[in-house]
């Protein structure tokens, strides 16, 4: 699949560029004061010498954080993408089997609402809807092959989950927006779980994506086993081992990583 | 401040000797907390007067009243308590000889087993995180639960409780996000909440396969699962404050411990 090659090419580069330094991590603390003692221990850096990728440490430093407006527009673009994708899918005769239409109709309803909400929140600052090409110039049989449609759906939903998660830290300056973003984030995760299971995969992500999924960039960094600076590998061998550890935590993607994925489908 | 210490005490007997520990559990669970409100709204500090006669009779090592504390510690304790509840529930569902009930759907046993593993990992992760920052007395103890109201041999009963726990977990993490001071903790909560949402989606689909229930329907009777924060549809998970969640969990009768939450962040 050309799509996979394309995604493979873009994976990893932004991750390296976004790597946080130790110094920066001290700036991640939202507020000081009573919490200073707690905050002064950078939990995520407790394990020294561990090579940690951007995906596991994706909280950008304050100086690198996007503004709330940028984040809302970033989210709006993703929701435009999903809304457009599902609308075309449902409008394409013979693509989605009858038994699956209810699921995608609900997902479309949710994405429409997310678009409306984000556009309303942004008002005059809202970016216009891009023009999408889900076939990537004809390379993909997205709307003629249900398997491809499902694969892209899974990729978009899992990317959406990772995208919102990656902006949580930057939204911490605005509790209202942060909470709204979290309320969308978990709905995208519900979608992702459902679509993954319709494809015969687990609802959760094992390692760097699951068997049968070759959309590598979407799952870059998902195999992380270091959480809060603690290497969990080897501690849960009687409880599903490394596979379960990677499933138990979803990882964020940076804005650049997400834009690289979404950008493939924007003309 | 102590360095993070990996002191993961895995409950190896939880699975291998589930029969024995279950009996022990049920015996301890006989002292179910009976009361109208789990949390105390007064501003009095934790003191002897809150310790029930039962607690005294069981000795100091068997804490039955716990003060969650303040700031991030309170929120982490809160998450730890919820993960303890979930893990303890699934430990009763997933046994050496298979599920406690007869599964119906393909992969049903694997789904429940995975979820059990994930919740154990979450629980031990929070325990480790808390132990890396706080003294033992500031960390929620190993809790006892009373699941006498659950018929573990009954599929619909087990799945209904599972759905309630997972949906509640999603709402709890969504509501706790903005209350966390440290954005590293916020990211970690974000990594977990989407996994809880994946669980909730899968369990809901097990109950009503192929339907829209994975992301719609009721949370509890009379309350929709999703809400509308200003889009155009019920397309957003709820975000519920800790005290409301703890009160709801208390109403299930599963908790044998009273929690003092007068200092838990509310905004």
Short mmCIF file of C-alpha atoms in Angstrom, two decimals:
data_model
loop_
_atom_site.label_atom_id
_atom_site.label_comp_id
_atom_site.label_asym_id
_atom_site.label_seq_id
_atom_site.Cartn_x
_atom_site.Cartn_y
_atom_site.Cartn_z
CA UNK A 1 0.00 0.00 0.00
CA UNK A 2 1.39 3.36 -0.99
CA UNK A 3 -0.31 4.85 2.00
CA UNK A 4 1.87 2.84 4.30
CA UNK A 5 5.03 3.86 2.52
CA UNK A 6 4.02 7.47 2.81
CA UNK A 7 3.39 7.18 6.50
CA UNK A 8 6.60 5.29 7.05
CA UNK A 9 8.57 8.09 5.50
CA UNK A 10 7.21 10.72 7.80
CA UNK A 11 7.38 8.77 11.00
CA UNK A 12 9.97 9.49 13.61
CA UNK A 13 11.44 12.72 12.36
CA UNK A 14 9.32 15.14 14.30
CA UNK A 15 9.63 12.90 17.30
CA UNK A 16 13.33 13.52 17.50
CA UNK A 17 12.97 17.25 17.09
CA UNK A 18 10.46 17.54 19.88
CA UNK A 19 12.50 15.79 22.50
CA UNK A 20 12.31 17.60 25.77
CA UNK A 21 15.37 18.48 27.69
CA UNK A 22 15.72 18.03 31.39
CA UNK A 23 15.67 21.75 31.98
CA UNK A 24 12.48 22.13 30.04
CA UNK A 25 10.75 19.49 32.04
CA UNK A 26 11.05 21.66 35.11
CA UNK A 27 9.07 24.30 33.29
CA UNK A 28 6.22 21.93 32.74
CA UNK A 29 4.85 22.58 36.14
CA UNK A 30 1.69 24.55 35.87
CA UNK A 31 1.74 26.36 39.14
CA UNK A 32 4.14 26.70 41.97
CA UNK A 33 3.51 27.49 45.61
CA UNK A 34 2.33 24.69 47.82
CA UNK A 35 3.01 22.18 45.11
CA UNK A 36 6.61 23.23 44.69
CA UNK A 37 8.07 20.37 46.65
CA UNK A 38 6.12 17.85 44.68
CA UNK A 39 6.73 19.57 41.41
CA UNK A 40 10.44 19.80 41.90
CA UNK A 41 10.77 16.09 41.37
CA UNK A 42 10.28 15.55 37.67
CA UNK A 43 8.46 12.27 37.92
CA UNK A 44 8.90 11.46 34.28
CA UNK A 45 12.63 11.85 34.56
CA UNK A 46 13.09 9.74 37.61
CA UNK A 47 14.63 6.93 35.64
CA UNK A 48 17.94 8.41 34.67
CA UNK A 49 19.74 7.46 31.55
CA UNK A 50 16.69 5.95 29.94
CA UNK A 51 16.28 6.92 26.35
CA UNK A 52 12.81 8.28 26.11
CA UNK A 53 11.20 9.19 22.84
CA UNK A 54 9.11 12.25 22.26
CA UNK A 55 6.00 10.17 22.16
CA UNK A 56 6.54 9.12 25.75
CA UNK A 57 7.48 12.58 26.86
CA UNK A 58 5.35 14.60 24.57
CA UNK A 59 4.55 17.40 26.95
CA UNK A 60 6.28 20.22 25.17
CA UNK A 61 8.00 22.92 27.17
CA UNK A 62 5.92 25.95 27.96
CA UNK A 63 7.75 28.01 25.40
CA UNK A 64 6.98 25.48 22.69
CA UNK A 65 3.35 25.08 23.60
CA UNK A 66 0.71 26.07 21.13
CA UNK A 67 -1.84 28.69 22.08
CA UNK A 68 -5.37 27.58 22.89
CA UNK A 69 -6.52 29.03 19.57
CA UNK A 70 -3.91 27.03 17.69
CA UNK A 71 -4.93 23.90 19.55
CA UNK A 72 -8.61 24.41 18.87
CA UNK A 73 -7.90 24.90 15.18
CA UNK A 74 -5.66 21.84 15.20
CA UNK A 75 -8.51 19.85 16.73
CA UNK A 76 -11.02 21.40 14.34
CA UNK A 77 -8.98 20.26 11.33
CA UNK A 78 -8.93 16.71 12.65
CA UNK A 79 -12.65 16.79 13.26
CA UNK A 80 -13.25 18.21 9.77
CA UNK A 81 -11.19 15.32 8.43
CA UNK A 82 -13.16 12.71 10.32
CA UNK A 83 -16.54 14.26 9.54
CA UNK A 84 -15.71 14.46 5.84
CA UNK A 85 -14.37 10.90 5.79
CA UNK A 86 -17.44 9.35 7.40
CA UNK A 87 -19.85 11.48 5.40
CA UNK A 88 -18.35 10.28 2.12
CA UNK A 89 -18.23 6.73 3.42
CA UNK A 90 -21.88 6.70 4.38
CA UNK A 91 -22.84 8.42 1.12
CA UNK A 92 -21.01 5.82 -0.97
CA UNK A 93 -23.45 3.14 -2.03
CA UNK A 94 -22.26 -0.37 -1.35
CA UNK A 95 -19.24 0.56 0.74
CA UNK A 96 -20.39 0.07 4.32
CA UNK A 97 -22.29 -3.17 4.99
CA UNK A 98 -25.79 -2.68 6.34
CA UNK A 99 -24.90 -4.18 9.72
CA UNK A 100 -22.14 -1.62 10.28
CA UNK A 101 -24.01 1.49 9.19
CA UNK A 102 -25.42 2.31 12.63
CA UNK A 103 -21.95 2.42 14.09
CA UNK A 104 -20.59 4.81 11.49
CA UNK A 105 -23.75 6.91 11.55
CA UNK A 106 -23.21 7.49 15.27
CA UNK A 107 -19.54 8.27 14.82
CA UNK A 108 -20.43 10.75 12.09
CA UNK A 109 -22.96 12.42 14.40
CA UNK A 110 -20.28 12.81 17.03
CA UNK A 111 -17.71 14.21 14.63
CA UNK A 112 -20.28 16.68 13.29
CA UNK A 113 -20.97 17.84 16.81
CA UNK A 114 -17.27 18.18 17.55
CA UNK A 115 -16.84 20.31 14.43
CA UNK A 116 -19.76 22.50 15.41
CA UNK A 117 -18.53 22.88 18.94
CA UNK A 118 -14.95 23.75 18.03
CA UNK A 119 -16.01 26.10 15.24
CA UNK A 120 -18.38 27.89 17.60
CA UNK A 121 -15.69 28.14 20.26
CA UNK A 122 -13.29 29.67 17.75
CA UNK A 123 -15.83 31.96 16.15
CA UNK A 124 -14.15 34.20 13.60
CA UNK A 125 -10.78 32.59 14.37
CA UNK A 126 -11.86 29.20 13.04
CA UNK A 127 -9.82 27.88 10.15
CA UNK A 128 -11.83 27.04 7.04
CA UNK A 129 -12.40 23.40 6.20
CA UNK A 130 -9.55 22.05 4.09
CA UNK A 131 -10.07 20.06 0.93
CA UNK A 132 -9.48 16.40 1.63
CA UNK A 133 -8.39 13.59 -0.62
CA UNK A 134 -8.75 10.31 1.22
CA UNK A 135 -7.40 8.38 -1.73
CA UNK A 136 -4.10 10.29 -1.54
CA UNK A 137 -4.09 11.06 -5.25
CA UNK A 138 -5.71 7.79 -6.21
CA UNK A 139 -3.18 5.63 -4.38
CA UNK A 140 -5.78 4.26 -1.99
CA UNK A 141 -9.06 2.49 -2.72
CA UNK A 142 -10.57 4.13 0.34
CA UNK A 143 -14.18 4.30 -0.79
CA UNK A 144 -14.25 1.23 -3.00
CA UNK A 145 -12.73 -1.23 -0.57
CA UNK A 146 -14.33 -1.59 2.85
CA UNK A 147 -11.14 -2.99 4.36
CA UNK A 148 -9.24 0.14 3.42
CA UNK A 149 -12.04 2.32 4.74
CA UNK A 150 -11.99 0.48 8.05
CA UNK A 151 -8.22 0.69 8.30
CA UNK A 152 -8.26 4.43 7.71
CA UNK A 153 -11.10 4.83 10.19
CA UNK A 154 -9.06 3.07 12.83
CA UNK A 155 -6.04 5.18 11.98
CA UNK A 156 -7.99 8.41 12.23
CA UNK A 157 -9.64 7.51 15.52
CA UNK A 158 -6.44 6.34 17.16
CA UNK A 159 -4.67 9.43 15.84
CA UNK A 160 -7.45 11.58 17.25
CA UNK A 161 -7.02 10.04 20.69
CA UNK A 162 -3.29 10.63 20.59
CA UNK A 163 -3.68 14.16 19.25
CA UNK A 164 -5.98 15.39 22.03
CA UNK A 165 -3.80 13.67 24.62
CA UNK A 166 -0.73 15.40 23.27
CA UNK A 167 -2.30 18.83 23.84
CA UNK A 168 -3.56 18.26 27.37
CA UNK A 169 -0.49 19.85 28.91
CA UNK A 170 -0.75 22.94 26.75
CA UNK A 171 -4.43 23.29 27.64
CA UNK A 172 -3.71 23.11 31.35
CA UNK A 173 -3.65 26.91 31.42
CA UNK A 174 -7.36 26.90 30.65
CA UNK A 175 -9.33 24.48 32.80
CA UNK A 176 -12.53 24.89 30.82
CA UNK A 177 -10.90 24.08 27.52
CA UNK A 178 -8.90 21.26 29.06
CA UNK A 179 -12.03 19.60 30.35
CA UNK A 180 -13.84 19.99 27.04
CA UNK A 181 -10.88 18.45 25.25
CA UNK A 182 -10.87 15.51 27.65
CA UNK A 183 -14.59 15.01 27.06
CA UNK A 184 -13.95 14.71 23.32
CA UNK A 185 -10.77 12.67 23.80
CA UNK A 186 -12.50 9.78 25.53
CA UNK A 187 -15.27 9.68 22.95
CA UNK A 188 -12.66 9.31 20.22
CA UNK A 189 -11.25 6.43 22.27
CA UNK A 190 -14.68 4.79 22.36
CA UNK A 191 -14.85 5.09 18.58
CA UNK A 192 -11.33 3.73 18.17
CA UNK A 193 -12.08 0.71 20.34
CA UNK A 194 -15.22 -0.09 18.37
CA UNK A 195 -13.64 0.26 14.92
CA UNK A 196 -10.59 -1.74 15.95
CA UNK A 197 -12.82 -4.55 17.17
CA UNK A 198 -14.82 -4.45 13.92
CA UNK A 199 -11.51 -5.10 12.19
CA UNK A 200 -10.88 -8.11 14.38
CA UNK A 201 -8.29 -6.35 16.51
CA UNK A 202 -8.32 -5.68 20.21
CA UNK A 203 -9.97 -2.43 21.24
CA UNK A 204 -6.68 -1.37 22.83
CA UNK A 205 -3.29 -0.93 21.23
CA UNK A 206 -0.72 -3.66 21.75
CA UNK A 207 2.88 -2.59 21.29
CA UNK A 208 3.55 -0.48 18.22
CA UNK A 209 0.15 -1.08 16.71
CA UNK A 210 -1.43 -4.45 16.36
CA UNK A 211 -1.10 -7.39 14.06
CA UNK A 212 -2.50 -6.57 10.67
CA UNK A 213 -2.09 -2.85 11.04
CA UNK A 214 0.69 -1.40 8.99
CA UNK A 215 -0.07 2.29 9.45
CA UNK A 216 3.11 2.74 11.38
CA UNK A 217 3.17 6.49 12.01
CA UNK A 218 -0.17 6.32 13.79
CA UNK A 219 1.36 4.02 16.37
CA UNK A 220 4.84 5.44 16.67
CA UNK A 221 5.86 5.29 20.33
CA UNK A 222 2.88 3.23 21.48
CA UNK A 223 5.18 0.41 22.58
CA UNK A 224 6.49 2.60 25.39
CA UNK A 225 6.77 0.79 28.73
CA UNK A 226 8.23 3.61 30.82
CA UNK A 227 5.51 5.48 32.68
CA UNK A 228 6.26 8.37 34.98
CA UNK A 229 9.93 7.44 34.79
CA UNK A 230 9.32 3.90 35.96
CA UNK A 231 10.19 1.01 33.65
CA UNK A 232 7.22 -1.29 33.97
CA UNK A 233 8.57 -4.03 31.73
CA UNK A 234 9.17 -7.22 33.65
CA UNK A 235 6.96 -6.25 36.57
CA UNK A 236 3.75 -7.73 35.27
CA UNK A 237 4.74 -11.02 33.75
CA UNK A 238 1.83 -12.75 35.47
CA UNK A 239 -0.54 -10.07 34.26
CA UNK A 240 -0.13 -10.04 30.53
CA UNK A 241 3.50 -8.90 30.50
CA UNK A 242 4.81 -6.30 28.12
CA UNK A 243 1.81 -6.54 25.83
CA UNK A 244 -0.58 -5.66 28.64
CA UNK A 245 1.67 -2.83 29.84
CA UNK A 246 1.61 -1.19 26.42
CA UNK A 247 -2.13 -1.71 26.17
CA UNK A 248 -2.77 -0.17 29.56
CA UNK A 249 -1.40 3.25 28.57
CA UNK A 250 -2.21 5.19 25.42
CA UNK A 251 0.58 7.47 24.28
CA UNK A 252 0.33 11.04 22.98
CA UNK A 253 1.46 12.41 19.65
CA UNK A 254 2.85 15.88 19.15
CA UNK A 255 1.04 18.39 16.98
CA UNK A 256 3.73 18.01 14.32
CA UNK A 257 3.38 14.23 14.29
CA UNK A 258 -0.38 14.48 13.94
CA UNK A 259 -0.18 17.14 11.25
CA UNK A 260 2.17 14.92 9.27
CA UNK A 261 -0.40 12.14 9.32
CA UNK A 262 -3.42 14.33 8.62
CA UNK A 263 -1.52 16.30 6.01
CA UNK A 264 -1.37 13.28 3.76
CA UNK A 265 -5.08 13.63 3.20
CA UNK A 266 -5.25 17.39 2.80
CA UNK A 267 -4.95 18.73 -0.72
CA UNK B 1 11.43 13.78 48.83
CA UNK B 2 12.15 10.18 48.22
CA UNK B 3 13.23 8.87 44.91
CA UNK B 4 10.68 6.75 43.14
CA UNK B 5 11.00 3.28 44.46
CA UNK B 6 9.76 0.45 42.37
CA UNK B 7 8.06 -1.50 45.02
CA UNK B 8 5.36 -3.24 43.12
CA UNK B 9 3.72 -5.78 45.32
CA UNK B 10 2.00 -7.97 42.85
CA UNK B 11 -0.86 -9.90 44.27
CA UNK B 12 0.27 -13.25 42.97
CA UNK B 13 -2.29 -15.02 45.02
CA UNK B 14 -4.98 -12.93 43.45
CA UNK B 15 -5.14 -15.24 40.50
CA UNK B 16 -3.59 -18.50 41.56
CA UNK B 17 -5.47 -18.75 44.82
CA UNK B 18 -8.52 -16.83 43.85
CA UNK B 19 -10.77 -19.30 45.59
CA UNK B 20 -9.13 -18.82 48.93
CA UNK B 21 -8.76 -15.09 48.73
CA UNK B 22 -12.32 -14.81 47.59
CA UNK B 23 -13.59 -16.43 50.74
CA UNK B 24 -11.38 -14.21 52.79
CA UNK B 25 -12.61 -11.25 50.83
CA UNK B 26 -16.23 -12.11 51.38
CA UNK B 27 -15.68 -12.56 55.07
CA UNK B 28 -14.03 -9.21 55.41
CA UNK B 29 -16.64 -7.77 53.14
CA UNK B 30 -19.34 -8.73 55.57
CA UNK B 31 -18.74 -5.49 57.39
CA UNK B 32 -20.18 -3.43 54.61
CA UNK B 33 -20.21 0.27 55.10
CA UNK B 34 -23.73 1.40 55.69
CA UNK B 35 -24.28 5.07 55.46
CA UNK B 36 -25.74 7.81 53.41
CA UNK B 37 -22.63 9.70 52.52
CA UNK B 38 -19.16 8.48 51.91
CA UNK B 39 -17.37 11.71 52.28
CA UNK B 40 -17.45 14.19 55.06
CA UNK B 41 -18.04 17.73 54.07
CA UNK B 42 -16.93 19.28 57.31
CA UNK B 43 -13.55 20.89 57.57
CA UNK B 44 -12.47 18.85 60.51
CA UNK B 45 -9.19 17.07 60.09
CA UNK B 46 -8.90 13.34 60.26
CA UNK B 47 -9.18 12.34 63.84
CA UNK B 48 -10.15 9.52 66.08
CA UNK B 49 -13.76 10.51 66.06
CA UNK B 50 -14.11 9.49 62.44
CA UNK B 51 -12.80 6.04 63.13
CA UNK B 52 -15.67 3.68 63.44
CA UNK B 53 -15.97 1.05 66.13
CA UNK B 54 -15.44 -1.55 63.44
CA UNK B 55 -12.18 0.01 62.49
CA UNK B 56 -10.92 0.09 66.04
CA UNK B 57 -11.91 -3.50 66.51
CA UNK B 58 -9.91 -4.46 63.45
CA UNK B 59 -6.81 -2.72 64.68
CA UNK B 60 -4.69 0.11 63.45
CA UNK B 61 -3.35 -1.79 60.49
CA UNK B 62 -6.79 -2.22 59.09
CA UNK B 63 -7.65 1.34 58.24
CA UNK B 64 -11.24 1.93 57.50
CA UNK B 65 -11.18 5.68 57.33
CA UNK B 66 -8.79 7.42 55.05
CA UNK B 67 -8.17 11.07 54.41
CA UNK B 68 -7.31 11.56 50.74
CA UNK B 69 -5.38 14.69 51.57
CA UNK B 70 -5.04 17.73 49.38
CA UNK B 71 -3.68 18.81 46.02
CA UNK B 72 -2.30 16.28 43.60
CA UNK B 73 -1.91 13.74 46.39
CA UNK B 74 -5.66 13.69 46.88
CA UNK B 75 -6.29 13.21 43.17
CA UNK B 76 -3.71 10.45 42.87
CA UNK B 77 -5.15 8.71 45.92
CA UNK B 78 -8.57 9.04 44.35
CA UNK B 79 -7.38 7.44 41.11
CA UNK B 80 -5.61 4.73 43.10
CA UNK B 81 -8.82 3.95 44.95
CA UNK B 82 -10.81 3.67 41.72
CA UNK B 83 -8.19 1.43 40.14
CA UNK B 84 -8.16 -0.76 43.25
CA UNK B 85 -11.90 -1.14 42.96
CA UNK B 86 -11.73 -2.07 39.30
CA UNK B 87 -8.87 -4.53 39.73
CA UNK B 88 -10.56 -6.19 42.69
CA UNK B 89 -13.77 -6.58 40.72
CA UNK B 90 -12.10 -8.17 37.70
CA UNK B 91 -10.04 -10.44 39.95
CA UNK B 92 -13.36 -12.04 40.85
CA UNK B 93 -14.43 -12.31 37.21
CA UNK B 94 -11.20 -13.70 35.76
CA UNK B 95 -10.34 -16.98 37.47
CA UNK B 96 -7.92 -19.82 36.83
CA UNK B 97 -10.66 -21.87 35.29
CA UNK B 98 -11.95 -19.13 33.03
CA UNK B 99 -14.50 -16.45 33.55
CA UNK B 100 -16.81 -16.58 36.54
CA UNK B 101 -19.71 -16.81 34.08
CA UNK B 102 -20.23 -18.43 30.70
CA UNK B 103 -19.04 -16.08 27.97
CA UNK B 104 -21.11 -15.67 24.83
CA UNK B 105 -19.23 -13.52 22.36
CA UNK B 106 -15.98 -14.49 20.64
CA UNK B 107 -12.95 -13.09 22.48
CA UNK B 108 -15.08 -12.31 25.51
CA UNK B 109 -12.75 -14.09 27.92
CA UNK B 110 -9.74 -12.40 26.37
CA UNK B 111 -11.39 -8.99 26.62
CA UNK B 112 -12.21 -9.40 30.30
CA UNK B 113 -8.77 -10.85 31.01
CA UNK B 114 -7.02 -7.98 29.25
CA UNK B 115 -9.08 -5.46 31.17
CA UNK B 116 -8.23 -7.22 34.43
CA UNK B 117 -4.53 -7.02 33.59
CA UNK B 118 -4.79 -3.35 32.64
CA UNK B 119 -6.50 -2.45 35.89
CA UNK B 120 -3.91 -4.33 37.94
CA UNK B 121 -1.19 -2.43 36.07
CA UNK B 122 -2.95 0.89 36.67
CA UNK B 123 -3.40 0.10 40.35
CA UNK B 124 0.22 -0.88 40.87
CA UNK B 125 1.37 2.09 38.84
CA UNK B 126 -0.49 4.53 41.09
CA UNK B 127 0.76 2.73 44.15
CA UNK B 128 4.32 3.12 42.89
CA UNK B 129 3.80 6.73 41.93
CA UNK B 130 2.29 7.61 45.31
CA UNK B 131 5.05 5.79 47.15
CA UNK B 132 7.64 7.76 45.27
CA UNK B 133 6.32 11.04 46.61
CA UNK B 134 4.55 10.48 49.88
CA UNK B 135 4.85 8.77 53.19
CA UNK B 136 2.92 5.54 53.69
CA UNK B 137 0.38 7.23 55.94
CA UNK B 138 -0.49 9.65 53.16
CA UNK B 139 -1.26 6.93 50.67
CA UNK B 140 -4.56 5.11 50.42
CA UNK B 141 -4.25 1.68 52.03
CA UNK B 142 -4.97 -1.60 50.30
CA UNK B 143 -8.71 -1.51 50.32
CA UNK B 144 -11.27 -4.18 50.97
CA UNK B 145 -14.38 -4.30 48.90
CA UNK B 146 -17.76 -5.87 49.30
CA UNK B 147 -19.03 -7.41 46.09
CA UNK B 148 -21.77 -9.42 47.76
CA UNK B 149 -24.29 -7.58 45.62
CA UNK B 150 -22.74 -8.96 42.44
CA UNK B 151 -23.68 -12.37 41.07
CA UNK B 152 -20.42 -13.31 39.44
CA UNK B 153 -21.90 -16.34 37.73
CA UNK B 154 -24.41 -14.14 35.93
CA UNK B 155 -23.11 -12.70 32.68
CA UNK B 156 -25.46 -9.76 32.41
CA UNK B 157 -24.88 -8.82 36.02
CA UNK B 158 -21.10 -8.91 35.68
CA UNK B 159 -21.10 -6.98 32.41
CA UNK B 160 -23.48 -4.37 33.81
CA UNK B 161 -21.17 -3.75 36.76
CA UNK B 162 -18.17 -3.71 34.44
CA UNK B 163 -19.85 -1.15 32.21
CA UNK B 164 -20.69 1.00 35.22
CA UNK B 165 -17.14 0.85 36.54
CA UNK B 166 -15.55 1.66 33.19
CA UNK B 167 -17.93 4.50 32.34
CA UNK B 168 -17.46 5.87 35.84
CA UNK B 169 -13.71 5.67 35.43
CA UNK B 170 -13.90 7.71 32.24
CA UNK B 171 -16.01 10.40 33.87
CA UNK B 172 -13.78 10.40 36.93
CA UNK B 173 -10.55 10.94 35.02
CA UNK B 174 -12.21 13.52 32.79
CA UNK B 175 -13.31 15.43 35.87
CA UNK B 176 -9.98 15.08 37.64
CA UNK B 177 -7.81 16.36 34.81
CA UNK B 178 -8.23 20.04 35.50
CA UNK B 179 -7.69 19.48 39.23
CA UNK B 180 -4.15 18.21 38.77
CA UNK B 181 -1.41 20.76 39.30
CA UNK B 182 1.43 18.82 37.76
CA UNK B 183 1.10 18.42 34.01
CA UNK B 184 3.12 15.20 34.11
CA UNK B 185 0.36 13.70 36.21
CA UNK B 186 -2.17 15.17 33.80
CA UNK B 187 -0.49 13.40 30.90
CA UNK B 188 -0.44 10.13 32.82
CA UNK B 189 -4.13 10.47 33.63
CA UNK B 190 -4.72 11.15 29.95
CA UNK B 191 -2.85 8.00 29.01
CA UNK B 192 -5.11 5.98 31.27
CA UNK B 193 -8.50 7.57 30.65
CA UNK B 194 -8.57 6.69 26.97
CA UNK B 195 -7.83 3.08 27.84
CA UNK B 196 -10.75 3.12 30.26
CA UNK B 197 -12.88 4.50 27.43
CA UNK B 198 -11.69 1.69 25.16
CA UNK B 199 -12.73 -0.76 27.86
CA UNK B 200 -16.12 0.87 28.28
CA UNK B 201 -16.72 0.77 24.53
CA UNK B 202 -15.82 -2.92 24.29
CA UNK B 203 -17.93 -3.94 27.29
CA UNK B 204 -20.91 -1.99 25.99
CA UNK B 205 -20.53 -3.73 22.65
CA UNK B 206 -20.33 -7.12 24.35
CA UNK B 207 -23.67 -6.37 25.96
CA UNK B 208 -25.30 -5.23 22.74
CA UNK B 209 -23.09 -6.26 19.81
CA UNK B 210 -23.05 -4.16 16.67
CA UNK B 211 -25.27 -1.50 18.20
CA UNK B 212 -24.57 2.15 18.89
CA UNK B 213 -24.18 1.45 22.59
CA UNK B 214 -20.38 1.66 22.47
CA UNK B 215 -20.79 5.43 22.59
CA UNK B 216 -24.41 6.15 23.36
CA UNK B 217 -27.32 5.09 25.54
CA UNK B 218 -27.56 5.50 29.28
CA UNK B 219 -24.86 5.84 31.91
CA UNK B 220 -27.33 4.90 34.59
CA UNK B 221 -31.08 4.88 34.37
CA UNK B 222 -32.24 8.39 33.61
CA UNK B 223 -28.80 9.77 32.78
CA UNK B 224 -27.41 9.59 29.27
CA UNK B 225 -23.89 8.31 28.82
CA UNK B 226 -22.84 11.29 26.76
CA UNK B 227 -23.72 14.92 27.14
CA UNK B 228 -23.70 17.99 24.92
CA UNK B 229 -21.27 20.73 25.85
CA UNK B 230 -22.43 23.01 23.07
CA UNK B 231 -21.99 21.12 19.83
CA UNK B 232 -25.15 19.75 18.32
CA UNK B 233 -25.48 16.34 19.84
CA UNK B 234 -24.74 14.09 22.77
CA UNK B 235 -21.16 13.61 21.67
CA UNK B 236 -19.07 14.21 24.80
CA UNK B 237 -18.24 12.01 27.75
CA UNK B 238 -19.17 13.47 31.07
CA UNK B 239 -16.59 14.98 33.40
CA UNK B 240 -17.55 14.43 37.02
CA UNK B 241 -15.93 15.86 40.16
CA UNK B 242 -14.26 13.47 42.63
CA UNK B 243 -16.78 13.91 45.43
CA UNK B 244 -19.68 13.08 43.14
CA UNK B 245 -17.88 10.02 41.84
CA UNK B 246 -17.03 8.80 45.33
CA UNK B 247 -20.61 9.33 46.44
CA UNK B 248 -21.84 7.30 43.47
CA UNK B 249 -19.33 4.57 44.12
CA UNK B 250 -20.37 4.56 47.75
CA UNK B 251 -23.94 4.03 46.66
CA UNK B 252 -22.92 0.74 45.05
CA UNK B 253 -22.07 -0.62 48.49
CA UNK B 254 -18.74 -1.92 47.19
CA UNK B 255 -16.61 0.20 49.49
CA UNK B 256 -15.74 -0.82 53.00
CA UNK B 257 -13.73 2.29 53.65
CA UNK B 258 -14.82 5.83 54.36
CA UNK B 259 -12.90 8.59 52.73
CA UNK B 260 -12.39 12.08 54.03
CA UNK B 261 -12.46 14.35 51.04
CA UNK B 262 -12.80 17.77 52.60
CA UNK B 263 -9.47 18.88 51.19
CA UNK B 264 -9.66 17.31 47.76
CA UNK B 265 -9.41 19.95 45.01
CA UNK B 266 -12.74 21.02 43.57
CA UNK B 267 -11.64 23.63 41.06
#
